[in-house]
Amino acid sequence: MAGKSGKKCKTKDEKDSCACCGGENVSENLKGEGSEDNNAATSADSEIMELKEQLIRQRAEFENFRKRSIREKEEFRKFALENMMVEMLEVYDNFERALESAKKTDDVKSVIEGVEMVFRQFISILEKEGLKKIDCVGKEFDPHLHEAMMHVQTTEHPDHHVVDVCKPGYELNSKVIRHAMVTIADNPDEN
């Protein structure tokens, strides 16, 4: 078949692509390609929308998880504090009894024994919760555990060792919560 240009279209592909010979095929091909492009664009748009919605849901889930974690942490803290307070109430009650007893007796020794008993009970509760007094005297000064309040010239103790505790330090579950305030030896024989 010859097109308007006078050129003969020999193969089926030439006829399908020729505007003169196969014009209907060209427009059909173009329509088909356009619909494929439209389908691809629509598919991509719907996939983008789906991913955006999924991202929004995941953000909301994460925010809910964060809020729930904060709430659970606060509830755990309150529960832990409640258990300790119940034990501390026993100490409180025993101190009240010791004070009442001290008002009614002249026996100082029994009052001291009562207060010592309550003090041991108090220390026991704190230790059970993980509190530990930092051992200092005779130990080498450690800035992670101690805070130097004074230096004393002495030959009785090694240089930079703790000779006295002004205020005890404490660790809670192996974390220093208060440094021990100490006096440190400056031994002139070792300098």
Tab-separated table of C-alpha atoms in Angstrom:
chain	number	residue	atom	x	y	z
A	1	MET	CA	0.000	0.000	0.000
A	2	ALA	CA	1.275	3.467	-0.854
A	3	GLY	CA	0.867	6.352	1.508
A	4	LYS	CA	0.354	10.039	0.697
A	5	SER	CA	4.073	10.432	0.373
A	6	GLY	CA	4.046	7.859	-2.414
A	7	LYS	CA	6.173	5.531	-0.345
A	8	LYS	CA	4.992	1.959	-0.185
A	9	CYS	CA	4.577	0.384	3.223
A	10	LYS	CA	5.860	-3.126	2.965
A	11	THR	CA	5.790	-4.619	6.439
A	12	LYS	CA	2.995	-4.778	8.978
A	13	ASP	CA	5.000	-2.586	11.389
A	14	GLU	CA	5.380	0.102	8.724
A	15	LYS	CA	1.653	-0.016	8.000
A	16	ASP	CA	0.754	0.171	11.657
A	17	SER	CA	2.985	3.150	12.228
A	18	CYS	CA	2.177	4.976	8.967
A	19	ALA	CA	-0.282	7.786	9.316
A	20	CYS	CA	-1.595	7.211	5.782
A	21	CYS	CA	-1.798	3.448	5.609
A	22	GLY	CA	-2.523	2.503	9.107
A	23	GLY	CA	-3.707	5.711	10.641
A	24	GLU	CA	-6.339	3.896	12.590
A	25	ASN	CA	-3.706	1.614	14.056
A	26	VAL	CA	-1.536	4.571	15.014
A	27	SER	CA	-4.333	6.245	16.920
A	28	GLU	CA	-5.296	2.955	18.533
A	29	ASN	CA	-1.679	2.422	19.520
A	30	LEU	CA	-1.513	5.928	20.937
A	31	LYS	CA	-4.756	5.391	22.851
A	32	GLY	CA	-3.409	2.118	24.233
A	33	GLU	CA	-0.122	3.710	25.289
A	34	GLY	CA	-1.948	6.625	26.898
A	35	SER	CA	-4.175	4.350	28.889
A	36	GLU	CA	-1.145	2.332	30.023
A	37	ASP	CA	0.561	5.574	31.097
A	38	ASN	CA	-2.616	6.676	32.883
A	39	ASN	CA	-2.896	3.292	34.606
A	40	ALA	CA	0.752	3.479	35.681
A	41	ALA	CA	0.303	7.045	36.979
A	42	THR	CA	-2.896	6.118	38.806
A	43	SER	CA	-1.201	3.055	40.278
A	44	ALA	CA	1.798	5.132	41.421
A	45	ASP	CA	-0.492	7.800	42.936
A	46	SER	CA	-2.504	5.204	44.833
A	47	GLU	CA	0.705	3.569	46.077
A	48	ILE	CA	1.991	6.967	47.268
A	49	MET	CA	-1.296	7.642	49.083
A	50	GLU	CA	-1.182	4.188	50.675
A	51	LEU	CA	2.402	4.757	51.855
A	52	LYS	CA	1.486	8.195	53.258
A	53	GLU	CA	-1.446	6.694	55.167
A	54	GLN	CA	0.797	3.906	56.439
A	55	LEU	CA	3.359	6.483	57.618
A	56	ILE	CA	0.651	8.474	59.415
A	57	ARG	CA	-0.592	5.300	61.142
A	58	GLN	CA	2.940	4.340	62.187
A	59	ARG	CA	3.590	7.815	63.575
A	60	ALA	CA	0.351	7.626	65.563
A	61	GLU	CA	1.245	4.147	66.842
A	62	PHE	CA	4.697	5.367	67.893
A	63	GLU	CA	3.227	8.394	69.675
A	64	ASN	CA	0.758	6.135	71.508
A	65	PHE	CA	3.620	3.779	72.431
A	66	ARG	CA	5.680	6.716	73.753
A	67	LYS	CA	2.776	7.997	75.876
A	68	ARG	CA	2.020	4.495	77.165
A	69	SER	CA	5.695	3.993	78.095
A	70	ILE	CA	5.767	7.266	80.033
A	71	ARG	CA	2.540	6.338	81.826
A	72	GLU	CA	3.810	2.827	82.680
A	73	LYS	CA	7.122	4.222	83.930
A	74	GLU	CA	5.291	6.673	86.200
A	75	GLU	CA	2.999	3.915	87.504
A	76	PHE	CA	6.014	1.686	88.198
A	77	ARG	CA	7.748	4.516	90.072
A	78	LYS	CA	4.635	5.125	92.181
A	79	PHE	CA	4.295	1.413	92.930
A	80	ALA	CA	7.953	1.101	93.912
A	81	LEU	CA	7.667	4.193	96.110
A	82	GLU	CA	4.484	2.831	97.677
A	83	ASN	CA	6.213	-0.400	98.731
A	84	MET	CA	9.086	1.510	100.289
A	85	MET	CA	6.681	3.872	102.081
A	86	VAL	CA	4.826	0.933	103.642
A	87	GLU	CA	8.127	-0.297	105.080
A	88	MET	CA	9.078	3.218	106.202
A	89	LEU	CA	5.780	3.528	108.069
A	90	GLU	CA	6.993	0.729	110.363
A	91	VAL	CA	10.088	2.799	111.140
A	92	TYR	CA	7.912	5.874	111.688
A	93	ASP	CA	5.644	3.959	114.089
A	94	ASN	CA	8.647	2.609	116.005
A	95	PHE	CA	10.143	6.105	116.330
A	96	GLU	CA	6.830	7.372	117.688
A	97	ARG	CA	6.757	4.543	120.247
A	98	ALA	CA	10.384	5.257	121.204
A	99	LEU	CA	9.605	8.952	121.750
A	100	GLU	CA	6.525	8.139	123.859
A	101	SER	CA	8.556	5.644	125.859
A	102	ALA	CA	11.363	8.183	126.372
A	103	LYS	CA	8.865	10.675	127.835
A	104	LYS	CA	7.642	8.121	130.385
A	105	THR	CA	10.948	6.712	131.625
A	106	ASP	CA	14.158	7.892	133.187
A	107	ASP	CA	16.013	4.817	131.912
A	108	VAL	CA	18.256	6.416	129.280
A	109	LYS	CA	19.870	3.106	128.404
A	110	SER	CA	16.578	1.518	127.274
A	111	VAL	CA	15.701	4.636	125.242
A	112	ILE	CA	19.081	4.483	123.484
A	113	GLU	CA	18.587	0.770	122.791
A	114	GLY	CA	15.126	1.488	121.328
A	115	VAL	CA	16.458	4.242	119.066
A	116	GLU	CA	19.350	2.018	117.954
A	117	MET	CA	16.875	-0.748	117.099
A	118	VAL	CA	14.780	1.635	114.981
A	119	PHE	CA	17.945	2.971	113.335
A	120	ARG	CA	19.012	-0.579	112.373
A	121	GLN	CA	15.536	-1.195	110.964
A	122	PHE	CA	15.796	2.004	108.921
A	123	ILE	CA	19.258	1.080	107.577
A	124	SER	CA	18.009	-2.422	106.709
A	125	ILE	CA	15.189	-1.000	104.567
A	126	LEU	CA	17.558	1.355	102.759
A	127	GLU	CA	20.076	-1.424	102.103
A	128	LYS	CA	17.308	-3.677	100.812
A	129	GLU	CA	16.470	-0.934	98.294
A	130	GLY	CA	20.114	-0.926	97.108
A	131	LEU	CA	21.618	1.865	99.223
A	132	LYS	CA	25.209	1.356	100.334
A	133	LYS	CA	27.455	3.642	102.370
A	134	ILE	CA	30.762	4.397	100.637
A	135	ASP	CA	33.710	3.016	102.601
A	136	CYS	CA	36.288	5.811	102.836
A	137	VAL	CA	38.743	5.942	105.728
A	138	GLY	CA	42.147	4.555	104.768
A	139	LYS	CA	41.228	4.365	101.085
A	140	GLU	CA	43.006	6.301	98.358
A	141	PHE	CA	41.137	9.452	97.342
A	142	ASP	CA	38.844	8.792	94.361
A	143	PRO	CA	37.096	11.833	92.833
A	144	HIS	CA	34.336	9.515	91.584
A	145	LEU	CA	33.455	8.655	95.189
A	146	HIS	CA	34.874	11.448	97.335
A	147	GLU	CA	34.779	15.210	97.573
A	148	ALA	CA	37.825	16.703	99.285
A	149	MET	CA	36.846	19.165	101.996
A	150	MET	CA	40.265	19.563	103.636
A	151	HIS	CA	43.886	18.484	103.379
A	152	VAL	CA	45.848	17.617	106.516
A	153	GLN	CA	49.613	17.420	106.898
A	154	THR	CA	50.303	14.018	108.449
A	155	THR	CA	52.872	11.251	108.397
A	156	GLU	CA	50.460	8.706	109.911
A	157	HIS	CA	48.619	8.099	106.612
A	158	PRO	CA	49.807	7.629	103.023
A	159	ASP	CA	49.636	10.636	100.734
A	160	HIS	CA	46.243	11.269	99.063
A	161	HIS	CA	44.408	8.825	101.332
A	162	VAL	CA	41.212	9.601	103.251
A	163	VAL	CA	41.856	10.232	106.949
A	164	ASP	CA	38.391	11.402	108.038
A	165	VAL	CA	34.821	11.573	106.742
A	166	CYS	CA	33.003	14.871	107.251
A	167	LYS	CA	29.796	13.597	105.639
A	168	PRO	CA	29.251	10.023	104.419
A	169	GLY	CA	28.636	9.268	100.773
A	170	TYR	CA	26.181	6.771	99.344
A	171	GLU	CA	25.670	4.602	96.290
A	172	LEU	CA	22.268	3.445	95.118
A	173	ASN	CA	22.487	0.270	93.063
A	174	SER	CA	26.185	0.977	92.341
A	175	LYS	CA	25.545	4.591	91.273
A	176	VAL	CA	26.975	7.355	93.446
A	177	ILE	CA	24.075	9.492	94.639
A	178	ARG	CA	26.104	11.516	97.136
A	179	HIS	CA	29.874	11.872	97.229
A	180	ALA	CA	31.533	11.405	100.604
A	181	MET	CA	32.956	14.659	101.936
A	182	VAL	CA	36.387	13.767	103.240
A	183	THR	CA	39.673	14.982	104.675
A	184	ILE	CA	42.739	13.900	102.702
A	185	ALA	CA	46.260	13.251	103.951
A	186	ASP	CA	49.157	15.279	102.603
A	187	ASN	CA	52.178	13.270	103.671
A	188	PRO	CA	55.312	15.431	103.355
A	189	ASP	CA	57.540	12.308	103.561
A	190	GLU	CA	56.052	11.025	100.273
A	191	ASN	CA	56.331	14.298	98.338
